Coordinates of C-alpha atoms in Angstrom, one line a residue:
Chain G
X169 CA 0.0 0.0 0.0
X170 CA 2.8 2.4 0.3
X171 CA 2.4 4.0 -3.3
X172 CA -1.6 4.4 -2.8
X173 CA -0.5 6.1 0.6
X174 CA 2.2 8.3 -1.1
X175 CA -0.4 9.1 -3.8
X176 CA -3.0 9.9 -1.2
X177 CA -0.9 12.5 0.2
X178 CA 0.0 14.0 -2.9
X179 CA -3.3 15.2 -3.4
X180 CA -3.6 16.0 0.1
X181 CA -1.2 17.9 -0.1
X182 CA -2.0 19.1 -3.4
X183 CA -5.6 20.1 -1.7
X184 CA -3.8 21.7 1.1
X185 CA -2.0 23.5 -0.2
X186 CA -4.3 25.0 -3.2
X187 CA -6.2 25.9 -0.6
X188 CA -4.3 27.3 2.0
X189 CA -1.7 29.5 0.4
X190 CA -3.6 30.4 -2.5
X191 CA -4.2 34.2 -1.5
X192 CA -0.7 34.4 -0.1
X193 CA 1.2 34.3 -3.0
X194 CA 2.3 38.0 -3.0
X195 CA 3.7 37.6 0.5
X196 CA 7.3 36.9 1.0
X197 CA 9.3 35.5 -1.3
X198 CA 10.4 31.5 -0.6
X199 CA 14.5 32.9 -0.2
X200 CA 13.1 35.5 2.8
X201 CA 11.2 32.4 4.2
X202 CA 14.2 30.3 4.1
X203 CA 16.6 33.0 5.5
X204 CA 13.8 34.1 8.3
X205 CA 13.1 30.5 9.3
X206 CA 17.0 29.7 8.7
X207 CA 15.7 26.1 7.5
X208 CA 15.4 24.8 4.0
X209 CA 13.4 21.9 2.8
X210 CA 15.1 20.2 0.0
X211 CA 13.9 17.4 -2.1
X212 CA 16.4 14.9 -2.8
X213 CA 15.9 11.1 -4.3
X214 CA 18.5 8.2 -2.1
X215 CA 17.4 5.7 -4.5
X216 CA 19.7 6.8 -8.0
X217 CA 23.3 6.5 -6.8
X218 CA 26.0 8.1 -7.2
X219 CA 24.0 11.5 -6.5
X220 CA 21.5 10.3 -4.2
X221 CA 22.0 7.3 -1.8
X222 CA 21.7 6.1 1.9
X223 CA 25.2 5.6 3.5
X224 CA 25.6 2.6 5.9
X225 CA 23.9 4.3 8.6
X226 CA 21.2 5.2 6.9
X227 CA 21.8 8.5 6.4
X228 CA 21.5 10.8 2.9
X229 CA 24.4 10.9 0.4
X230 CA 25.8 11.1 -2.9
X231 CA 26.8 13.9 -4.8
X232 CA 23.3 15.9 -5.0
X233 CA 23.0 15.4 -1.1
X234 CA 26.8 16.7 -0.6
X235 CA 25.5 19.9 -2.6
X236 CA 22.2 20.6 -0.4
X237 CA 24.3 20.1 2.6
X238 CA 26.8 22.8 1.2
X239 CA 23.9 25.3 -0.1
X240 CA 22.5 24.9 3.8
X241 CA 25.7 25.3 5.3
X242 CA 26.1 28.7 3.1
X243 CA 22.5 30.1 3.5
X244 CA 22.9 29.3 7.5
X245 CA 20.0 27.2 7.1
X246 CA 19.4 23.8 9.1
X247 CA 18.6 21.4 6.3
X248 CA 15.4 18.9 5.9
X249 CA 15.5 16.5 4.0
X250 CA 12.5 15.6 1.7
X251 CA 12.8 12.1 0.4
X252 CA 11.1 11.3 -2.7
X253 CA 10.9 8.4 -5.6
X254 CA 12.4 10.2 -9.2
X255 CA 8.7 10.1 -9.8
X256 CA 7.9 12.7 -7.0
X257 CA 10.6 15.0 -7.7
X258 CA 8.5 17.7 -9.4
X259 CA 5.2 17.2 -7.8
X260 CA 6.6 17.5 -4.2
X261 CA 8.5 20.9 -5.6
X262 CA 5.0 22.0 -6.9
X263 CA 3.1 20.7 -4.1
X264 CA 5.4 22.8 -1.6
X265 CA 6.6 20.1 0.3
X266 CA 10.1 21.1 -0.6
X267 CA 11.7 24.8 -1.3
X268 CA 14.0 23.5 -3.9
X269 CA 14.4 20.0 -5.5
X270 CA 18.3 18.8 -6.1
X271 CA 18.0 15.1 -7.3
X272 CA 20.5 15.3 -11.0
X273 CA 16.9 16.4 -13.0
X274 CA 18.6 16.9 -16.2
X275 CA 17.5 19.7 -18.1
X276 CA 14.9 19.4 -20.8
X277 CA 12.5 21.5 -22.4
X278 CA 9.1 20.0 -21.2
X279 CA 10.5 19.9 -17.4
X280 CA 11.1 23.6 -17.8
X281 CA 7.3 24.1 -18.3
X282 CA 6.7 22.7 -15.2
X283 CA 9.3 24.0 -13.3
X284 CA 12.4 26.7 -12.9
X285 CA 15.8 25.6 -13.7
X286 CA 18.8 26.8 -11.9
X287 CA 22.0 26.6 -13.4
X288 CA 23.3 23.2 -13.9
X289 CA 25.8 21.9 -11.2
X290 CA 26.6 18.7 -12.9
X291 CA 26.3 16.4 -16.6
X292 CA 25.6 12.7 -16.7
X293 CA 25.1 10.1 -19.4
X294 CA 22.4 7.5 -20.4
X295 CA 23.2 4.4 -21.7
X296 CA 21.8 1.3 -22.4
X297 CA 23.2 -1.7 -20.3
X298 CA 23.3 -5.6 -20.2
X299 CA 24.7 -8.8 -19.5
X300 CA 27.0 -9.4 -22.0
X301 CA 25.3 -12.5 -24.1
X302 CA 22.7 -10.2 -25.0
X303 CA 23.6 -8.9 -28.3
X304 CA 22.8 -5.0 -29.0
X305 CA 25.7 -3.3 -31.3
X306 CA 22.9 -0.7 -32.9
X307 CA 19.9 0.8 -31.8
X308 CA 18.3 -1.3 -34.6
X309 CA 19.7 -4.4 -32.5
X310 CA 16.6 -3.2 -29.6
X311 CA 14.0 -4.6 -31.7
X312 CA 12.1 -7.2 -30.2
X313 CA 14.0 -6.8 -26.9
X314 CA 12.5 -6.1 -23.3
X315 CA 14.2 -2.4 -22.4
X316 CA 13.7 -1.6 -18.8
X317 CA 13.4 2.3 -18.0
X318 CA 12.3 4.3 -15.1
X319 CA 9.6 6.9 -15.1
X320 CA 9.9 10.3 -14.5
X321 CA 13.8 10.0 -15.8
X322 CA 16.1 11.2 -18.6
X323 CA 16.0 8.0 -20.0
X324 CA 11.9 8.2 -20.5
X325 CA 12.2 11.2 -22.4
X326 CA 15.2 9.9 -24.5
X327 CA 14.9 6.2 -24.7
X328 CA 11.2 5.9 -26.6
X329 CA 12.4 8.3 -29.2
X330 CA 15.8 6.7 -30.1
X331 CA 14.2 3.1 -30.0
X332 CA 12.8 1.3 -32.9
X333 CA 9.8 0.5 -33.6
X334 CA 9.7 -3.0 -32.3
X335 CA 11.1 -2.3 -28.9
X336 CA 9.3 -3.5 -25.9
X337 CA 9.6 -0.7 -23.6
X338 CA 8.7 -1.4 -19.5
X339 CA 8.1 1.5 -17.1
X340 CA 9.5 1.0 -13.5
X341 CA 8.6 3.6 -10.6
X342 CA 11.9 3.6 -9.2
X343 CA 15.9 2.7 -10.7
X344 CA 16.0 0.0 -8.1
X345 CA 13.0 -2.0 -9.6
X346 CA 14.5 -1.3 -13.1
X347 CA 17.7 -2.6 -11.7
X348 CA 16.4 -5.8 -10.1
X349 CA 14.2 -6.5 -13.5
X350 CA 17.8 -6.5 -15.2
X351 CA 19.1 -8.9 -12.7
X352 CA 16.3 -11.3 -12.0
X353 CA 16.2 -11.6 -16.3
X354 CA 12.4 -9.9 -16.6
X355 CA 14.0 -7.1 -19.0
X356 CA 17.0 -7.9 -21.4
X357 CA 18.8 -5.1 -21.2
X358 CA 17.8 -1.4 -19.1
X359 CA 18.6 2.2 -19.3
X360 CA 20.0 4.1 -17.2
X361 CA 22.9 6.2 -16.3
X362 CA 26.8 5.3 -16.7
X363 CA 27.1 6.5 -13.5
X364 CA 24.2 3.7 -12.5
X365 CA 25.5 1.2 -14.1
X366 CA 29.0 1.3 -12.7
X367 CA 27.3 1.0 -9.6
X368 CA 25.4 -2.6 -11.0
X369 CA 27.9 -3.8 -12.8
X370 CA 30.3 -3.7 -9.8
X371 CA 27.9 -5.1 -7.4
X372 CA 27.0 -7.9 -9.3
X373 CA 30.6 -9.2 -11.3
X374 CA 28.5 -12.8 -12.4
X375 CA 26.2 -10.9 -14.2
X376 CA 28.6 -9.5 -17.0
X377 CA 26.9 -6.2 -17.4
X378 CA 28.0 -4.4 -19.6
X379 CA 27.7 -0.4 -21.4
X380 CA 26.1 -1.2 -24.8
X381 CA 25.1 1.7 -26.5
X382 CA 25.4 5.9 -25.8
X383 CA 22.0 7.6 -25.4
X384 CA 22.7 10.7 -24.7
X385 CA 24.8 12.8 -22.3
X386 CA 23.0 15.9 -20.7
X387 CA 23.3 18.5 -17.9
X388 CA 21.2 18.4 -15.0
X389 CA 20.7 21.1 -11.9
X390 CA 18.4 22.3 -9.0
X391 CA 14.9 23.0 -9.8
X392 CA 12.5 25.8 -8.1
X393 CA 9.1 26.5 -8.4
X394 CA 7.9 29.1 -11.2
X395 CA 8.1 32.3 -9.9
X396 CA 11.2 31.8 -7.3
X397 CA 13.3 34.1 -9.1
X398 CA 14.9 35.2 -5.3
X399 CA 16.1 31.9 -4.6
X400 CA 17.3 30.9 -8.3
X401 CA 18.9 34.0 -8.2
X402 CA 20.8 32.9 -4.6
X403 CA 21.2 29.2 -5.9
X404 CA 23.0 30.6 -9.3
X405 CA 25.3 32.5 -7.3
X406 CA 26.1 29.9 -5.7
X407 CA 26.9 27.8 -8.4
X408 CA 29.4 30.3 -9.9
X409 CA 31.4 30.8 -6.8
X410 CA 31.8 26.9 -6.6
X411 CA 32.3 26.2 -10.1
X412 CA 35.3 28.4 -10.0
X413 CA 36.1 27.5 -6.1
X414 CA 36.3 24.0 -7.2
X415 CA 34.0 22.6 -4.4
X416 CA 31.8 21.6 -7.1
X417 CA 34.5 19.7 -8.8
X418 CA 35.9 18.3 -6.0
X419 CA 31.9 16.7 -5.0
X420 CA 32.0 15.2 -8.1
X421 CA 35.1 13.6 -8.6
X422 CA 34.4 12.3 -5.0
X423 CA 31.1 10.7 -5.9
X424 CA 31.7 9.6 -9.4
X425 CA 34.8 9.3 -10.0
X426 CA 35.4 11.5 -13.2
X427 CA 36.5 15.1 -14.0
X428 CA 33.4 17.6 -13.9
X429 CA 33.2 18.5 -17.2
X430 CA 32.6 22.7 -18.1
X431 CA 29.2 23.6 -16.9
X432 CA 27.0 26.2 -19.4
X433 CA 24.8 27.9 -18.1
X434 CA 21.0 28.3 -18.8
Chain B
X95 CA 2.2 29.0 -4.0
X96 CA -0.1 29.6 -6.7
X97 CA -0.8 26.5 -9.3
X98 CA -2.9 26.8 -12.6
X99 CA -5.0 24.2 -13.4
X100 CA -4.6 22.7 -17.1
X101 CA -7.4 20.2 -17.0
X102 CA -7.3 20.0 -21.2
X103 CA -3.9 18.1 -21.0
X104 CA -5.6 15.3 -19.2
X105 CA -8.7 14.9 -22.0
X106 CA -5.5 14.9 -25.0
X107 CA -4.3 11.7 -22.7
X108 CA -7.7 10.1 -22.0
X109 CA -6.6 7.0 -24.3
X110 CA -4.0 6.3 -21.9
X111 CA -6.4 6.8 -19.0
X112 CA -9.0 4.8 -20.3
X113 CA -6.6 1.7 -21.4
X114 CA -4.6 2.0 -17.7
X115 CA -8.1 1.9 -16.0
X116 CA -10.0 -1.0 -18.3
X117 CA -6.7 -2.7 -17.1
X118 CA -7.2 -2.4 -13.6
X119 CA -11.1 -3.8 -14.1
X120 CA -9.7 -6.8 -15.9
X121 CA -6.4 -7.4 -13.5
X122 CA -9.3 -7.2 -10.5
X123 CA -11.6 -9.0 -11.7
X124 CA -10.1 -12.1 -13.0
X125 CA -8.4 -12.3 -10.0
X126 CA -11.4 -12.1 -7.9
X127 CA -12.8 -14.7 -9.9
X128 CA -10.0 -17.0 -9.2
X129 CA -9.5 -15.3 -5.7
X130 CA -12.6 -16.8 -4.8
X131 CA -12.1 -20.1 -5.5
X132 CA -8.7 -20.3 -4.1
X133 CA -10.8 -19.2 -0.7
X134 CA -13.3 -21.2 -1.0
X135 CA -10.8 -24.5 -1.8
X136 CA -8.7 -22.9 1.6
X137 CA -11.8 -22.4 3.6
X138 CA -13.3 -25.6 2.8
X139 CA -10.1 -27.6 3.8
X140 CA -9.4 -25.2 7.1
X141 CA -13.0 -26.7 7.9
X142 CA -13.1 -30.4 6.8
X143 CA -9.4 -31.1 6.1
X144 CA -7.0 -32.9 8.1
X145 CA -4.9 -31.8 10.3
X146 CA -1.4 -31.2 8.0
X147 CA -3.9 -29.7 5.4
X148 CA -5.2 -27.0 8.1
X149 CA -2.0 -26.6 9.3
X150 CA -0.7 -25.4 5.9
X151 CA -3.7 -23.4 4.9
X152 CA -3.6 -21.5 8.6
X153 CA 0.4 -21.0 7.3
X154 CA -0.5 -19.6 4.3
X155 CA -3.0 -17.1 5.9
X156 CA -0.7 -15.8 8.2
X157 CA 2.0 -15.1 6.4
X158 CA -0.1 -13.6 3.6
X159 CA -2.0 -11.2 6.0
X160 CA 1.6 -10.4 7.9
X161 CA 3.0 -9.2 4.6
X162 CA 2.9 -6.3 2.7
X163 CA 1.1 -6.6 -0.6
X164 CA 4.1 -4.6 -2.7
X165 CA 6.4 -7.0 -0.9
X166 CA 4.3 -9.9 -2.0
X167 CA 4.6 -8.8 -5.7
X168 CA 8.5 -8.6 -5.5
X169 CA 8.8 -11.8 -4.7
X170 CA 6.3 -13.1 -7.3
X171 CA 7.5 -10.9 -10.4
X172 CA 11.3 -11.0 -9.5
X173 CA 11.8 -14.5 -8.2
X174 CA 10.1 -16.4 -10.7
X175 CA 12.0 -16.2 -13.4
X176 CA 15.2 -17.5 -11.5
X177 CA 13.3 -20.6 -10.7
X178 CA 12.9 -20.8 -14.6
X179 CA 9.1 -19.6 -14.9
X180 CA 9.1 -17.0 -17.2
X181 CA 5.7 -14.5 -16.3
X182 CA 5.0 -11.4 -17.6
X183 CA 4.0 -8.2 -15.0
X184 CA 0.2 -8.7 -15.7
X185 CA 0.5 -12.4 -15.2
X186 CA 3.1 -11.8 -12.0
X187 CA 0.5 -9.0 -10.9
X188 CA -2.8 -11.2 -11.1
X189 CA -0.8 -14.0 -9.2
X190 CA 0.1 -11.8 -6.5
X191 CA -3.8 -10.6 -6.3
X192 CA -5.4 -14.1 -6.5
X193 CA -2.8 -15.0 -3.5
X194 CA -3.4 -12.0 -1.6
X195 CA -7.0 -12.4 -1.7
X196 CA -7.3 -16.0 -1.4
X197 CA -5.8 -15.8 2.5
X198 CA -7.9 -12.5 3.0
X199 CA -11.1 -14.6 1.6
X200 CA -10.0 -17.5 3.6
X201 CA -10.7 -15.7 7.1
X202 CA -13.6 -14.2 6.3
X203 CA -15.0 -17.4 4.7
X204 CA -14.3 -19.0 7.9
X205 CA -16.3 -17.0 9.9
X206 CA -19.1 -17.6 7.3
X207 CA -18.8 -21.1 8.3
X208 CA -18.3 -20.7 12.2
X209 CA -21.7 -19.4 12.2
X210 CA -23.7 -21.7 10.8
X211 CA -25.1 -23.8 13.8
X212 CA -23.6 -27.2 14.3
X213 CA -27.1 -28.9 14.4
X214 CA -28.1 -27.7 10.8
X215 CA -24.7 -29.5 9.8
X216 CA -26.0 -32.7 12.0
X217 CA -29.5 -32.9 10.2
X218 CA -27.8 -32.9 6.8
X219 CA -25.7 -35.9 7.7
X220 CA -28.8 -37.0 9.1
X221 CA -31.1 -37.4 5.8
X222 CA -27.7 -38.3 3.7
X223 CA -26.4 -35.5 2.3
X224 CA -22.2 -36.1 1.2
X225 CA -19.7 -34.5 3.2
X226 CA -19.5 -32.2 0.0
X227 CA -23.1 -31.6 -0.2
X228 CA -23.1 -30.6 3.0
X229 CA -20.5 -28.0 2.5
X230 CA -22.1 -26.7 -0.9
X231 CA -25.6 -26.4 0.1
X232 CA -25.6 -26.2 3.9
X233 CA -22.8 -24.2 4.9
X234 CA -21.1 -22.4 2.3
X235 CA -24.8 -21.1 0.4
X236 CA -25.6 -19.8 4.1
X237 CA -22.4 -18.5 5.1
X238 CA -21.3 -16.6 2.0
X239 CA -24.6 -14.8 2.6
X240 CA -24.0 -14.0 5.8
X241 CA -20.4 -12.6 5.0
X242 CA -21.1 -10.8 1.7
X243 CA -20.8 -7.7 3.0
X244 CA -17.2 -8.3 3.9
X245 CA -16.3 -10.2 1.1
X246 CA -17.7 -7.4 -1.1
X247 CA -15.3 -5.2 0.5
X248 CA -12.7 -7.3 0.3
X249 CA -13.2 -7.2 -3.4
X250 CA -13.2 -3.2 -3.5
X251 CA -9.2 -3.5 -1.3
X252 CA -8.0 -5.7 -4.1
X253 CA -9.2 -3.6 -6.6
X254 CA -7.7 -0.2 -5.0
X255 CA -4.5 -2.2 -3.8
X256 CA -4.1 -3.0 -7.6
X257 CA -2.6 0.2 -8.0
X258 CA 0.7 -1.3 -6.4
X259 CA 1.3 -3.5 -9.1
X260 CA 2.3 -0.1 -11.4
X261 CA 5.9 -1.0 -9.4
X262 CA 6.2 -4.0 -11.5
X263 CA 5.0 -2.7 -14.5
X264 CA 2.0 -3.8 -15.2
X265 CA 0.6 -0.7 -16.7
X266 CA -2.6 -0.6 -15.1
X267 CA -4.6 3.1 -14.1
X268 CA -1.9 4.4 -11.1
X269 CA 1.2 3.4 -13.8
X270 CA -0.5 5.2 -16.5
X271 CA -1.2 8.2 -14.6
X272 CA 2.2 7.9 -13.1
X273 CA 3.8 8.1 -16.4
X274 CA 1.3 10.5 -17.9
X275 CA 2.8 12.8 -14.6
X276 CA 5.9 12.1 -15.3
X277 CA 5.8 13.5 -19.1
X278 CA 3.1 16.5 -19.1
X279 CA 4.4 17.6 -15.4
X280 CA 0.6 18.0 -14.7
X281 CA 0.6 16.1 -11.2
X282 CA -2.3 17.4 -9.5
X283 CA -4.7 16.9 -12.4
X284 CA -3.8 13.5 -13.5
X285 CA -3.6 12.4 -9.6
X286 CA -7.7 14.3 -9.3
X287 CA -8.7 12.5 -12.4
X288 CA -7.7 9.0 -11.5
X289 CA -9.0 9.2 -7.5
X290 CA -12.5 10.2 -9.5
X291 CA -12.0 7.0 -11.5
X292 CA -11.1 5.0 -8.8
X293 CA -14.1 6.2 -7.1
X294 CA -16.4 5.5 -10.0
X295 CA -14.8 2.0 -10.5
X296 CA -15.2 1.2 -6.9
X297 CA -19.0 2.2 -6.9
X298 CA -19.0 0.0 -10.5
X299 CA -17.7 -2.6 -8.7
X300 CA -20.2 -1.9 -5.7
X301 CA -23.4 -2.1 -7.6
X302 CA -22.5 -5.1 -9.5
X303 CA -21.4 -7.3 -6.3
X304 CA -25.1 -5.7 -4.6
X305 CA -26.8 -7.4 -8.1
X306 CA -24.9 -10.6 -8.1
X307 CA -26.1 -10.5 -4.3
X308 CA -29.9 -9.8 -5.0
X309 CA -29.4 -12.3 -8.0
X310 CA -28.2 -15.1 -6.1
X311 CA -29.9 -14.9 -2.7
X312 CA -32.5 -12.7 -2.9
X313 CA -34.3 -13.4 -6.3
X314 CA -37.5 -15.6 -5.8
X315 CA -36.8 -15.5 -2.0
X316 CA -40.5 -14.8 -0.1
X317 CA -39.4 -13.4 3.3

């Protein structure tokens, strides 16, 4: 029952909040809140490492969590945590569970309808991974073949386009379904970021997984809700001190292992 | 916060909507169908059966009702096909609902049966009826009366706990709004649309369990 619950209170909250703030919305903006209550509500996803995980102690990290925790440290802000599935990384922004979301959401055109980019603080790649006996040299090599994605990712917006027609496409709610589909055999291959994968692959040697085929490779950074132009403002700045301070650099090497590649900006 | 509604995206999807939630009517009700045997076959052994047979059954209930239902799919959809049994996520998902109800309809089957008095069961042996007969026409016909309220009920949890099996990917109503969310970035008015079809299904399902009712034990009945 605990995705009927979690639905339930989405529209709770989405009820709630409708409701309750509705006539407020010239009042201060969401950076004065933050900097009055000195507390920040970020929403973060621990189930896509290497930017969001739960250490051994059960405690948020990865590289997206070592960012929050460095944006709270530099706002003076006490941090809370909002955990959420990649599926509830927009609704809980827009639902006002969370002041900013920072969960890798890589940047795309139809997201930015929904919501406000800041500048991006990181890049990733998608690629589509399997045990090595399963053949897949082309994308015309899909056909046929069981791809396992997960909703509300880069790989749903990518992976249906670049596919054939042909490809049997399956929709998981979270990476670590689409993960255990690869590994129990009820998918043949599954997209999903290199960074992902490495992650897998290492975990499970007997499995021979293996990188088949590039994607794409994309930037992703914090989201805010339309309108937060105050805190977008704040996070941006914040992004250019650390690109140049290297504290961005030095998050991402740590988490992922490779050079932070030159960040544009939006 | 303010939030503007875009109800039109969800009528350019209502394909998607329509196909997830026929889904969810078939998923729930071929595997209250089966569900129902399954419970009956339980409830008649927990009653009559020897003593290893009730032993399992009770085992099976327990564990069952002790278990979350998402944790129950899991093991069906991703542990099969290591034992060699290839099943596909509707197939995986019905499995996991006929189980699930089965133990559920069990109990409540059972206390169907508790409450018929033990004398009518001693005048049936008494002009000859078969341990079977007995079962069919003195007990269960009386006792699934008695509980049909609670089994109907039962029926309307599985149908709204079919929404978990969208984490196994059987694309059912909650996975197609899910995904529909998850591409137009319209949350709050695919999440309203599918707790009014819920709703709707759920009376559906309501109304046709009160006619099967009226059809079964009420029809021709002079009270």
């Amino acid at each position: 029952m605990r995705i009927c619950l979690k639905h339930l209170g989405m529209v709770v909250a989405a009820v709630a909040s409708v409701v309750l703030t509705a006539h407020t919305a010239s009042a201060e903006s969401t950076l004065d809140k933050i900097l009055s209550a000195k507390k920040i509500r970020v929403a973060i996803d621990v189930a896509n490492p290497p930017f969001g995980i739960l250490d051994k102690s059960g405690q948020p990290d990865g590289s997206d969590v070592a960012v929050a925790r460095q944006i709270a440290k530099d706002l003076g802000a006490e941090i809370e945590f909002v955990q959420v599935p990649s599926t509830g990384r927009i609704p809980a922004l827009l639902a006002g569970r969370a002041d900013v979301t920072i969960a890798s959401i890589s940047v795309t055109t139809d997201r930015a309808k929904a919501v406000m980019y800041c500048n991006p603080n990181g890049a990733l790649s998608i690629t589509i991974f399997a045990p090595q006996s399963v053949k897949i040299k082309t994308p015309a090599d899909l056909v046929g073949k069981r791809i396992g994605i997960t909703r509300a990712t880069l790989e749903e917006a990518t992976v249906p386009k670049m596919a054939p027609e042909g490809t049997k496409i399956v929709w998981f709610d979270d990476l670590a379904s689409t993960v255990q589909a690869l590994l129990s055999g009820q998918v043949d291959a599954a997209a999903m970021t290199a960074f992902a994968e490495k992650t897998v692959a290492d975990a499970n040697p007997a499995k021979q997984l293996e990188n088949k085929l590039l994607v794409t490779t994309a930037f992703y950074g914090p989201i805010v809700r339309p309108g937060d132009f105050e805190l977008r403002q704040w996070i941006n700045t914040w992004i250019f001190i650390n690109s140049r301070n290297g504290t961005l650099a030095t998050i991402y090497k740590k988490y992922t292992g490779i050079d932070l590649p030159p960040l544009p900006t939006i | 916060m303010h939030y503007a509604f875009h109800f039109n995206v969800v009528w350019d999807h209502w394909r998607d909507l329509a196909e997830g939630a026929w889904l969810t009517i078939e998923l729930s009700a071929i595997a209250m169908t089966i569900g129902l045997v399954l419970a009956t076959v339980c409830a008649y052994g927990k009653a009559a059966g020897p003593s290893a047979i009730r032993w399992a059954i009770a085992t099976y209930v327990e564990i069952i009702r002790n278990t979350p239902f998402l944790v129950q799919i899991f093991i069906i959809y991703f542990s099969l096909p290591a034992l060699g049994i290839s099943v596909g996520a509707n197939e995986a998902a019905i499995a996991a609902m006929v189980v699930n109800f089965g133990a559920y309809g069990t109990e409540i089957l059972r206390a169907g049966i508790e409450s018929i008095p033990h004398g009518q069961i001693d005048a049936a042996k008494a002009i000859g009826l078969s341990r079977l007969q007995t079962f069919r026409h003195v007990v269960l016909f009386p006792a699934v009366k008695t509980i049909f309220p609670a089994l109907a009920s039962q029926f309307i949890l599985l149908m709204l706990a079919s929404s978990v099996v969208s984490a196994i990917s059987a694309v059912e109503l909650t996975a197609a709004t899910n995904s529909l969310v998850s591409t137009t970035f319209r949350p709050f008015e695919f999440y309203f649309v599918a707790t009014g079809l819920y709703l709707m299904m759920a009376l559906a399902f309501r109304a046709a369990l009160g006619g099967v009712f009226w059809m079964v034990f009420m029809r021709g009945q002079q009270v």
